[in-house]
């Protein structure tokens, strides 16, 4: 099946710094990518939808200036957590899909802000 | 909009016993249905999906699920579980354009020896 690669798998950063997470579709072109966040012991919550070549659409309650999403090509979307704080510590997962087929999920990134 | 309800947050079961993880959904449009498994500190792995056709769907690792439109349910079953099945299981729905996935709150399956 199709592969979505997410990098890094784990990252620890200091409070106030920014962290970039990459999501790549390795063997297909993804017109749309999704970013999810998973708090401990909770389900995945959709943060934003990223469309290649256009601005991301953020879900209600998600700060677009804090969670910057860039979808520069059909195979790469990035999520940058700006000025990270300990409450941003979470598990972030990206998903990519091609129209009229299924969605494929990355392996996730565990972000710890200290 | 769609929503997913997983009624059981935790399900303890002994090894080799059968198990059923419940999932109910609500939607005003036709949906696709999915079950994913998540092992600790890992991403999601697709177990099975219902897109159309037979309402009984077989997936990987011996799991199966049955789509019941009248009851808006998509329960996951396995006739005999293994220790290695210990993980968290998420039910999800999407519209038929895969525009968004809506996940249930998850069910932790704990298989005991």
Short mmCIF file of C-alpha atoms in Angstrom, two decimals, chain A residues 14-85:
data_model
loop_
_atom_site.label_atom_id
_atom_site.label_comp_id
_atom_site.label_asym_id
_atom_site.label_seq_id
_atom_site.Cartn_x
_atom_site.Cartn_y
_atom_site.Cartn_z
CA UNK A 14 12.92 23.92 24.86
CA UNK A 15 9.99 26.14 25.66
CA UNK A 16 9.85 29.13 23.31
CA UNK A 17 11.53 27.44 20.36
CA UNK A 18 9.90 26.27 17.15
CA UNK A 19 9.68 22.74 15.83
CA UNK A 20 9.01 21.57 12.28
CA UNK A 21 7.40 18.23 11.50
CA UNK A 22 7.47 16.85 7.97
CA UNK A 23 4.94 14.61 6.31
CA UNK A 24 5.82 13.03 2.97
CA UNK A 25 3.87 10.80 0.65
CA UNK A 26 6.56 8.49 -0.68
CA UNK A 27 4.98 6.77 -3.64
CA UNK A 28 1.98 8.86 -4.54
CA UNK A 29 0.94 12.45 -4.90
CA UNK A 30 -1.31 13.75 -2.17
CA UNK A 31 -3.65 16.52 -3.11
CA UNK A 32 -4.73 16.90 0.49
CA UNK A 33 -3.03 16.23 3.78
CA UNK A 34 -4.50 16.35 7.26
CA UNK A 35 -2.86 17.05 10.58
CA UNK A 36 -4.16 15.48 13.76
CA UNK A 37 -3.25 15.86 17.39
CA UNK A 38 -3.64 13.23 20.03
CA UNK A 39 -3.55 14.10 23.72
CA UNK A 40 -2.66 11.36 26.20
CA UNK A 41 -5.43 8.83 26.58
CA UNK A 42 -7.60 10.64 24.05
CA UNK A 43 -8.56 10.21 20.44
CA UNK A 44 -7.19 11.98 17.43
CA UNK A 45 -8.51 15.45 16.81
CA UNK A 46 -8.28 17.04 13.40
CA UNK A 47 -6.26 20.24 13.53
CA UNK A 48 -6.19 21.37 9.94
CA UNK A 49 -6.57 20.38 6.33
CA UNK A 50 -3.73 21.22 4.00
CA UNK A 51 -4.26 21.58 0.26
CA UNK A 52 -1.31 21.81 -2.10
CA UNK A 53 -0.80 25.35 -3.29
CA UNK A 54 -3.35 26.99 -1.05
CA UNK A 55 -3.78 28.04 2.55
CA UNK A 56 -4.60 25.44 5.14
CA UNK A 57 -8.05 25.24 6.66
CA UNK A 58 -7.95 25.13 10.43
CA UNK A 59 -10.50 23.54 12.71
CA UNK A 60 -12.25 25.67 15.26
CA UNK A 61 -10.07 26.39 18.27
CA UNK A 62 -6.75 25.72 16.53
CA UNK A 63 -4.44 28.75 16.42
CA UNK A 64 -3.23 29.15 12.86
CA UNK A 65 -0.41 31.48 13.88
CA UNK A 66 0.90 28.90 16.31
CA UNK A 67 0.56 25.86 14.10
CA UNK A 68 1.90 26.88 10.73
CA UNK A 69 1.13 24.51 7.89
CA UNK A 70 2.83 24.59 4.51
CA UNK A 71 1.94 22.26 1.64
CA UNK A 72 4.56 23.26 -0.89
CA UNK A 73 4.32 20.22 -3.15
CA UNK A 74 2.13 17.22 -3.84
CA UNK A 75 4.38 15.05 -1.70
CA UNK A 76 5.28 17.26 1.27
CA UNK A 77 3.40 19.06 4.00
CA UNK A 78 5.02 20.57 7.07
CA UNK A 79 3.64 21.53 10.45
CA UNK A 80 5.62 24.07 12.45
CA UNK A 81 4.80 24.54 16.09
CA UNK A 82 5.94 28.07 16.85
CA UNK A 83 7.02 29.29 20.27
CA UNK A 84 6.28 25.90 21.74
CA UNK A 85 5.08 25.56 25.31
#
